[in-house]
Amino acid sequence: MKLAVFDCDGTLIDGQAAICEAMEATFAAHDLTAPARSTIRRAVGLSLPQAMRALLPESDGEQQHAMAETYKLAFRQARTEGRVSQPLFEGIRETLEALKAAGWTLAVATGMSDRGLAHCLANNGIAELFVSLQTADRHPSKPHPAMLEEAMFEAGANAEQTVMIGDTAYDMEMAKAAWVRGVGVDWGYHHPEELMKAGAEFVAETPGQLRAHLLA
């Protein structure tokens, strides 16, 4: 039994443009100046309330909650209008299929919502590859290990059989908190040095390199 648990945005799919645009619309709706996109990208990977706290550290919980709700509406509207693009990174589909063919069990642990994750995976035609989908709707934000622990429980795997794959330090810290291996990817939101410092055993430069590392 080998279980590979993937983060979604920044690891499987590239959704940064949609996230930044929805966040900018959210700040504008509250008559606030949006942070630079580089700052917004730093908060990707956290659950929405925690992301708002990171972007507005001097605000109170009420304002953070209100902005989180506005963000959900802005993102939903953009999706309804066909303005959301969340393509798979090149080589990801082949990597997932190769792992599956080699006997790996696959799961997802993400700060996205249930609805957002289901939509994203279905649109990219990869939903059937995963046995467990863990989201921010049912768990504390990363780096709390709850999502990863539930994925292991549903897959019937233990920590020694599991690896967490992600693009942020939050993913690597979650892996460490759950006592599983952490493997980083450098095509997402955090720099390789941050991933290694947070506990990654390896940082892949391409999906092909990730595949080779896991199948070695």
PDB file of C-alpha atoms in Angstrom:
ATOM      1  CA  MET A   1       0.000   0.000   0.000  1.00  0.00           C
ATOM      2  CA  LYS A   2       1.346   3.408  -1.030  1.00  0.00           C
ATOM      3  CA  LEU A   3      -0.761   6.552  -0.666  1.00  0.00           C
ATOM      4  CA  ALA A   4       0.035   9.811  -2.479  1.00  0.00           C
ATOM      5  CA  VAL A   5      -1.950  12.780  -1.166  1.00  0.00           C
ATOM      6  CA  PHE A   6      -1.878  15.825  -3.438  1.00  0.00           C
ATOM      7  CA  ASP A   7      -2.582  19.453  -2.793  1.00  0.00           C
ATOM      8  CA  CYS A   8      -4.709  20.853  -5.625  1.00  0.00           C
ATOM      9  CA  ASP A   9      -4.163  24.498  -6.600  1.00  0.00           C
ATOM     10  CA  GLY A  10      -0.510  25.114  -7.379  1.00  0.00           C
ATOM     11  CA  THR A  11       0.239  21.384  -7.462  1.00  0.00           C
ATOM     12  CA  LEU A  12      -2.313  19.740  -9.748  1.00  0.00           C
ATOM     13  CA  ILE A  13      -3.914  22.787 -11.339  1.00  0.00           C
ATOM     14  CA  ASP A  14      -2.939  26.369 -12.171  1.00  0.00           C
ATOM     15  CA  GLY A  15      -5.658  28.619 -10.779  1.00  0.00           C
ATOM     16  CA  GLN A  16      -3.644  31.634  -9.689  1.00  0.00           C
ATOM     17  CA  ALA A  17      -5.188  34.115 -12.147  1.00  0.00           C
ATOM     18  CA  ALA A  18      -8.729  33.277 -11.028  1.00  0.00           C
ATOM     19  CA  ILE A  19      -7.751  33.492  -7.350  1.00  0.00           C
ATOM     20  CA  CYS A  20      -6.039  36.865  -7.726  1.00  0.00           C
ATOM     21  CA  GLU A  21      -8.918  38.347  -9.720  1.00  0.00           C
ATOM     22  CA  ALA A  22     -11.512  37.164  -7.182  1.00  0.00           C
ATOM     23  CA  MET A  23      -9.429  38.512  -4.307  1.00  0.00           C
ATOM     24  CA  GLU A  24      -9.023  41.880  -6.016  1.00  0.00           C
ATOM     25  CA  ALA A  25     -12.794  42.034  -6.568  1.00  0.00           C
ATOM     26  CA  THR A  26     -13.309  41.195  -2.886  1.00  0.00           C
ATOM     27  CA  PHE A  27     -11.085  44.007  -1.651  1.00  0.00           C
ATOM     28  CA  ALA A  28     -12.732  46.455  -4.061  1.00  0.00           C
ATOM     29  CA  ALA A  29     -16.193  45.457  -2.791  1.00  0.00           C
ATOM     30  CA  HIS A  30     -15.057  46.395   0.731  1.00  0.00           C
ATOM     31  CA  ASP A  31     -13.465  49.685  -0.410  1.00  0.00           C
ATOM     32  CA  LEU A  32      -9.974  48.387   0.343  1.00  0.00           C
ATOM     33  CA  THR A  33      -6.804  48.360  -1.719  1.00  0.00           C
ATOM     34  CA  ALA A  34      -5.932  44.819  -2.708  1.00  0.00           C
ATOM     35  CA  PRO A  35      -2.471  43.509  -1.849  1.00  0.00           C
ATOM     36  CA  ALA A  36      -0.004  42.876  -4.649  1.00  0.00           C
ATOM     37  CA  ARG A  37      -0.617  39.615  -6.487  1.00  0.00           C
ATOM     38  CA  SER A  38       2.655  38.274  -5.126  1.00  0.00           C
ATOM     39  CA  THR A  39       1.221  38.749  -1.609  1.00  0.00           C
ATOM     40  CA  ILE A  40      -2.102  37.153  -2.547  1.00  0.00           C
ATOM     41  CA  ARG A  41      -0.285  34.119  -3.940  1.00  0.00           C
ATOM     42  CA  ARG A  42       1.563  33.705  -0.635  1.00  0.00           C
ATOM     43  CA  ALA A  43      -1.763  33.025   1.104  1.00  0.00           C
ATOM     44  CA  VAL A  44      -2.877  30.313  -1.322  1.00  0.00           C
ATOM     45  CA  GLY A  45      -2.988  26.960   0.435  1.00  0.00           C
ATOM     46  CA  LEU A  46      -4.558  28.291   3.610  1.00  0.00           C
ATOM     47  CA  SER A  47      -8.274  27.912   4.202  1.00  0.00           C
ATOM     48  CA  LEU A  48     -10.176  31.064   3.287  1.00  0.00           C
ATOM     49  CA  PRO A  49     -10.579  32.586   6.795  1.00  0.00           C
ATOM     50  CA  GLN A  50      -6.889  32.049   7.518  1.00  0.00           C
ATOM     51  CA  ALA A  51      -5.953  33.523   4.147  1.00  0.00           C
ATOM     52  CA  MET A  52      -7.969  36.652   4.921  1.00  0.00           C
ATOM     53  CA  ARG A  53      -6.262  36.884   8.298  1.00  0.00           C
ATOM     54  CA  ALA A  54      -2.877  36.686   6.588  1.00  0.00           C
ATOM     55  CA  LEU A  55      -3.821  39.366   4.064  1.00  0.00           C
ATOM     56  CA  LEU A  56      -5.520  41.620   6.656  1.00  0.00           C
ATOM     57  CA  PRO A  57      -3.585  41.018   9.897  1.00  0.00           C
ATOM     58  CA  GLU A  58      -5.004  44.108  11.603  1.00  0.00           C
ATOM     59  CA  SER A  59      -8.653  43.284  10.869  1.00  0.00           C
ATOM     60  CA  ASP A  60     -11.018  41.525  13.244  1.00  0.00           C
ATOM     61  CA  GLY A  61     -12.731  38.188  12.825  1.00  0.00           C
ATOM     62  CA  GLU A  62     -16.002  39.762  11.699  1.00  0.00           C
ATOM     63  CA  GLN A  63     -14.354  41.594   8.801  1.00  0.00           C
ATOM     64  CA  GLN A  64     -12.354  38.524   7.817  1.00  0.00           C
ATOM     65  CA  HIS A  65     -15.524  36.438   7.746  1.00  0.00           C
ATOM     66  CA  ALA A  66     -17.370  39.045   5.682  1.00  0.00           C
ATOM     67  CA  MET A  67     -14.545  39.203   3.154  1.00  0.00           C
ATOM     68  CA  ALA A  68     -14.333  35.424   2.958  1.00  0.00           C
ATOM     69  CA  GLU A  69     -18.023  35.326   2.054  1.00  0.00           C
ATOM     70  CA  THR A  70     -17.542  38.070  -0.539  1.00  0.00           C
ATOM     71  CA  TYR A  71     -14.659  36.114  -2.058  1.00  0.00           C
ATOM     72  CA  LYS A  72     -16.829  33.011  -2.392  1.00  0.00           C
ATOM     73  CA  LEU A  73     -19.477  35.027  -4.217  1.00  0.00           C
ATOM     74  CA  ALA A  74     -16.912  36.700  -6.479  1.00  0.00           C
ATOM     75  CA  PHE A  75     -15.317  33.381  -7.400  1.00  0.00           C
ATOM     76  CA  ARG A  76     -18.698  31.734  -7.970  1.00  0.00           C
ATOM     77  CA  GLN A  77     -19.802  34.584 -10.230  1.00  0.00           C
ATOM     78  CA  ALA A  78     -16.575  34.376 -12.222  1.00  0.00           C
ATOM     79  CA  ARG A  79     -17.094  30.642 -12.687  1.00  0.00           C
ATOM     80  CA  THR A  80     -20.731  31.137 -13.755  1.00  0.00           C
ATOM     81  CA  GLU A  81     -19.573  33.696 -16.330  1.00  0.00           C
ATOM     82  CA  GLY A  82     -16.904  31.331 -17.646  1.00  0.00           C
ATOM     83  CA  ARG A  83     -13.985  33.459 -16.438  1.00  0.00           C
ATOM     84  CA  VAL A  84     -12.325  30.791 -14.268  1.00  0.00           C
ATOM     85  CA  SER A  85      -9.511  28.779 -15.810  1.00  0.00           C
ATOM     86  CA  GLN A  86      -8.002  25.945 -13.735  1.00  0.00           C
ATOM     87  CA  PRO A  87      -6.036  23.768 -16.165  1.00  0.00           C
ATOM     88  CA  LEU A  88      -3.830  20.892 -15.078  1.00  0.00           C
ATOM     89  CA  PHE A  89      -0.132  21.653 -15.138  1.00  0.00           C
ATOM     90  CA  GLU A  90       1.526  19.995 -18.099  1.00  0.00           C
ATOM     91  CA  GLY A  91       2.536  16.438 -17.233  1.00  0.00           C
ATOM     92  CA  ILE A  92       0.276  16.092 -14.188  1.00  0.00           C
ATOM     93  CA  ARG A  93      -2.272  13.799 -15.828  1.00  0.00           C
ATOM     94  CA  GLU A  94       0.501  11.451 -16.975  1.00  0.00           C
ATOM     95  CA  THR A  95       2.041  11.454 -13.509  1.00  0.00           C
ATOM     96  CA  LEU A  96      -1.243  10.598 -11.793  1.00  0.00           C
ATOM     97  CA  GLU A  97      -1.971   7.817 -14.288  1.00  0.00           C
ATOM     98  CA  ALA A  98       1.553   6.385 -13.922  1.00  0.00           C
ATOM     99  CA  LEU A  99       1.266   6.296 -10.138  1.00  0.00           C
ATOM    100  CA  LYS A 100      -2.150   4.653 -10.352  1.00  0.00           C
ATOM    101  CA  ALA A 101      -0.829   2.067 -12.798  1.00  0.00           C
ATOM    102  CA  ALA A 102       2.071   1.318 -10.435  1.00  0.00           C
ATOM    103  CA  GLY A 103      -0.352   0.493  -7.623  1.00  0.00           C
ATOM    104  CA  TRP A 104      -0.433   3.793  -5.746  1.00  0.00           C
ATOM    105  CA  THR A 105      -3.626   5.004  -4.094  1.00  0.00           C
ATOM    106  CA  LEU A 106      -4.321   8.706  -4.700  1.00  0.00           C
ATOM    107  CA  ALA A 107      -6.043  11.361  -2.584  1.00  0.00           C
ATOM    108  CA  VAL A 108      -6.392  15.145  -2.360  1.00  0.00           C
ATOM    109  CA  ALA A 109      -6.014  17.473   0.647  1.00  0.00           C
ATOM    110  CA  THR A 110      -6.727  21.098  -0.235  1.00  0.00           C
ATOM    111  CA  GLY A 111      -7.782  24.440   1.160  1.00  0.00           C
ATOM    112  CA  MET A 112     -10.465  24.604  -1.532  1.00  0.00           C
ATOM    113  CA  SER A 113     -14.156  23.990  -0.836  1.00  0.00           C
ATOM    114  CA  ASP A 114     -15.943  20.720  -1.589  1.00  0.00           C
ATOM    115  CA  ARG A 115     -17.790  22.362  -4.469  1.00  0.00           C
ATOM    116  CA  GLY A 116     -14.692  24.035  -5.875  1.00  0.00           C
ATOM    117  CA  LEU A 117     -12.604  20.875  -5.759  1.00  0.00           C
ATOM    118  CA  ALA A 118     -15.331  18.699  -7.295  1.00  0.00           C
ATOM    119  CA  HIS A 119     -15.813  21.195 -10.124  1.00  0.00           C
ATOM    120  CA  CYS A 120     -12.081  21.441 -10.784  1.00  0.00           C
ATOM    121  CA  LEU A 121     -11.419  17.689 -10.823  1.00  0.00           C
ATOM    122  CA  ALA A 122     -14.483  16.945 -12.958  1.00  0.00           C
ATOM    123  CA  ASN A 123     -13.624  19.634 -15.506  1.00  0.00           C
ATOM    124  CA  ASN A 124     -10.156  18.168 -15.881  1.00  0.00           C
ATOM    125  CA  GLY A 125     -11.433  14.590 -16.078  1.00  0.00           C
ATOM    126  CA  ILE A 126      -9.410  13.237 -13.149  1.00  0.00           C
ATOM    127  CA  ALA A 127     -12.001  12.886 -10.375  1.00  0.00           C
ATOM    128  CA  GLU A 128     -12.150   9.099 -10.689  1.00  0.00           C
ATOM    129  CA  LEU A 129      -8.437   8.743  -9.902  1.00  0.00           C
ATOM    130  CA  PHE A 130      -8.842   9.698  -6.222  1.00  0.00           C
ATOM    131  CA  VAL A 131     -10.238   7.596  -3.380  1.00  0.00           C
ATOM    132  CA  SER A 132     -10.366  10.428  -0.822  1.00  0.00           C
ATOM    133  CA  LEU A 133     -11.051  14.158  -1.185  1.00  0.00           C
ATOM    134  CA  GLN A 134     -10.379  16.345   1.867  1.00  0.00           C
ATOM    135  CA  THR A 135     -11.199  20.060   1.854  1.00  0.00           C
ATOM    136  CA  ALA A 136     -11.395  23.136   4.052  1.00  0.00           C
ATOM    137  CA  ASP A 137     -15.164  22.679   4.388  1.00  0.00           C
ATOM    138  CA  ARG A 138     -14.663  19.826   6.862  1.00  0.00           C
ATOM    139  CA  HIS A 139     -11.275  20.422   8.449  1.00  0.00           C
ATOM    140  CA  PRO A 140      -9.078  23.042  10.106  1.00  0.00           C
ATOM    141  CA  SER A 141      -6.739  24.949   7.812  1.00  0.00           C
ATOM    142  CA  LYS A 142      -3.353  23.581   6.859  1.00  0.00           C
ATOM    143  CA  PRO A 143      -0.861  23.009   8.429  1.00  0.00           C
ATOM    144  CA  HIS A 144      -3.186  21.227  10.883  1.00  0.00           C
ATOM    145  CA  PRO A 145      -2.898  17.503  10.018  1.00  0.00           C
ATOM    146  CA  ALA A 146      -6.647  16.691  10.095  1.00  0.00           C
ATOM    147  CA  MET A 147      -7.110  16.583   6.308  1.00  0.00           C
ATOM    148  CA  LEU A 148      -4.121  14.314   5.850  1.00  0.00           C
ATOM    149  CA  GLU A 149      -5.121  12.061   8.729  1.00  0.00           C
ATOM    150  CA  GLU A 150      -8.628  11.638   7.315  1.00  0.00           C
ATOM    151  CA  ALA A 151      -7.235  10.849   3.865  1.00  0.00           C
ATOM    152  CA  MET A 152      -5.080   8.108   5.391  1.00  0.00           C
ATOM    153  CA  PHE A 153      -8.063   6.750   7.326  1.00  0.00           C
ATOM    154  CA  GLU A 154     -10.300   6.620   4.250  1.00  0.00           C
ATOM    155  CA  ALA A 155      -7.566   5.028   2.129  1.00  0.00           C
ATOM    156  CA  GLY A 156      -6.625   2.504   4.801  1.00  0.00           C
ATOM    157  CA  ALA A 157      -3.012   3.683   4.894  1.00  0.00           C
ATOM    158  CA  ASN A 158      -0.669   4.515   7.748  1.00  0.00           C
ATOM    159  CA  ALA A 159       1.898   7.304   7.994  1.00  0.00           C
ATOM    160  CA  GLU A 160       4.789   5.141   6.823  1.00  0.00           C
ATOM    161  CA  GLN A 161       2.906   4.337   3.608  1.00  0.00           C
ATOM    162  CA  THR A 162       1.957   7.938   2.857  1.00  0.00           C
ATOM    163  CA  VAL A 163       3.537  10.911   1.090  1.00  0.00           C
ATOM    164  CA  MET A 164       2.110  14.445   0.902  1.00  0.00           C
ATOM    165  CA  ILE A 165       2.827  16.327  -2.331  1.00  0.00           C
ATOM    166  CA  GLY A 166       2.374  20.092  -2.413  1.00  0.00           C
ATOM    167  CA  ASP A 167       3.691  23.464  -3.485  1.00  0.00           C
ATOM    168  CA  THR A 168       3.590  25.377  -0.182  1.00  0.00           C
ATOM    169  CA  ALA A 169       5.294  25.287   3.168  1.00  0.00           C
ATOM    170  CA  TYR A 170       1.832  24.680   4.668  1.00  0.00           C
ATOM    171  CA  ASP A 171       1.714  21.332   2.864  1.00  0.00           C
ATOM    172  CA  MET A 172       5.137  20.323   4.132  1.00  0.00           C
ATOM    173  CA  GLU A 173       4.317  21.428   7.694  1.00  0.00           C
ATOM    174  CA  MET A 174       1.084  19.434   7.543  1.00  0.00           C
ATOM    175  CA  ALA A 175       3.044  16.382   6.416  1.00  0.00           C
ATOM    176  CA  LYS A 176       5.430  16.800   9.324  1.00  0.00           C
ATOM    177  CA  ALA A 177       2.531  17.200  11.769  1.00  0.00           C
ATOM    178  CA  ALA A 178       1.024  13.931  10.493  1.00  0.00           C
ATOM    179  CA  TRP A 179       4.403  12.143  10.539  1.00  0.00           C
ATOM    180  CA  VAL A 180       4.380  11.463   6.808  1.00  0.00           C
ATOM    181  CA  ARG A 181       6.903  12.192   4.065  1.00  0.00           C
ATOM    182  CA  GLY A 182       6.621  15.541   2.332  1.00  0.00           C
ATOM    183  CA  VAL A 183       7.583  16.109  -1.303  1.00  0.00           C
ATOM    184  CA  GLY A 184       7.478  19.606  -2.733  1.00  0.00           C
ATOM    185  CA  VAL A 185       6.910  20.909  -6.260  1.00  0.00           C
ATOM    186  CA  ASP A 186       8.418  24.165  -7.454  1.00  0.00           C
ATOM    187  CA  TRP A 187       5.816  25.152 -10.071  1.00  0.00           C
ATOM    188  CA  GLY A 188       3.385  26.496  -7.462  1.00  0.00           C
ATOM    189  CA  TYR A 189       3.304  29.299  -4.907  1.00  0.00           C
ATOM    190  CA  HIS A 190       6.308  28.893  -2.574  1.00  0.00           C
ATOM    191  CA  HIS A 191      10.020  28.752  -3.363  1.00  0.00           C
ATOM    192  CA  PRO A 192      11.924  25.435  -3.188  1.00  0.00           C
ATOM    193  CA  GLU A 193      14.061  26.767  -0.324  1.00  0.00           C
ATOM    194  CA  GLU A 194      10.924  27.358   1.743  1.00  0.00           C
ATOM    195  CA  LEU A 195       9.661  23.865   1.006  1.00  0.00           C
ATOM    196  CA  MET A 196      12.937  22.276   2.076  1.00  0.00           C
ATOM    197  CA  LYS A 197      13.065  24.398   5.219  1.00  0.00           C
ATOM    198  CA  ALA A 198       9.484  23.320   6.048  1.00  0.00           C
ATOM    199  CA  GLY A 199      10.464  19.659   5.855  1.00  0.00           C
ATOM    200  CA  ALA A 200      10.334  18.497   2.231  1.00  0.00           C
ATOM    201  CA  GLU A 201      12.546  15.491   1.534  1.00  0.00           C
ATOM    202  CA  PHE A 202      12.748  16.510  -2.135  1.00  0.00           C
ATOM    203  CA  VAL A 203      11.456  19.265  -4.407  1.00  0.00           C
ATOM    204  CA  ALA A 204      10.561  18.274  -7.962  1.00  0.00           C
ATOM    205  CA  GLU A 205      11.164  20.738 -10.780  1.00  0.00           C
ATOM    206  CA  THR A 206       8.752  19.001 -13.172  1.00  0.00           C
ATOM    207  CA  PRO A 207       5.891  16.488 -12.912  1.00  0.00           C
ATOM    208  CA  GLY A 208       8.148  13.997 -14.659  1.00  0.00           C
ATOM    209  CA  GLN A 209      10.766  14.439 -11.968  1.00  0.00           C
ATOM    210  CA  LEU A 210       8.084  14.004  -9.311  1.00  0.00           C
ATOM    211  CA  ARG A 211       6.948  10.787 -10.973  1.00  0.00           C
ATOM    212  CA  ALA A 212      10.505   9.450 -11.126  1.00  0.00           C
ATOM    213  CA  HIS A 213      11.118  10.265  -7.456  1.00  0.00           C
ATOM    214  CA  LEU A 214       7.967   8.507  -6.246  1.00  0.00           C
ATOM    215  CA  LEU A 215       8.435   5.470  -8.467  1.00  0.00           C
ATOM    216  CA  ALA A 216      12.134   5.029  -7.714  1.00  0.00           C
TER     217      ALA A 216
END
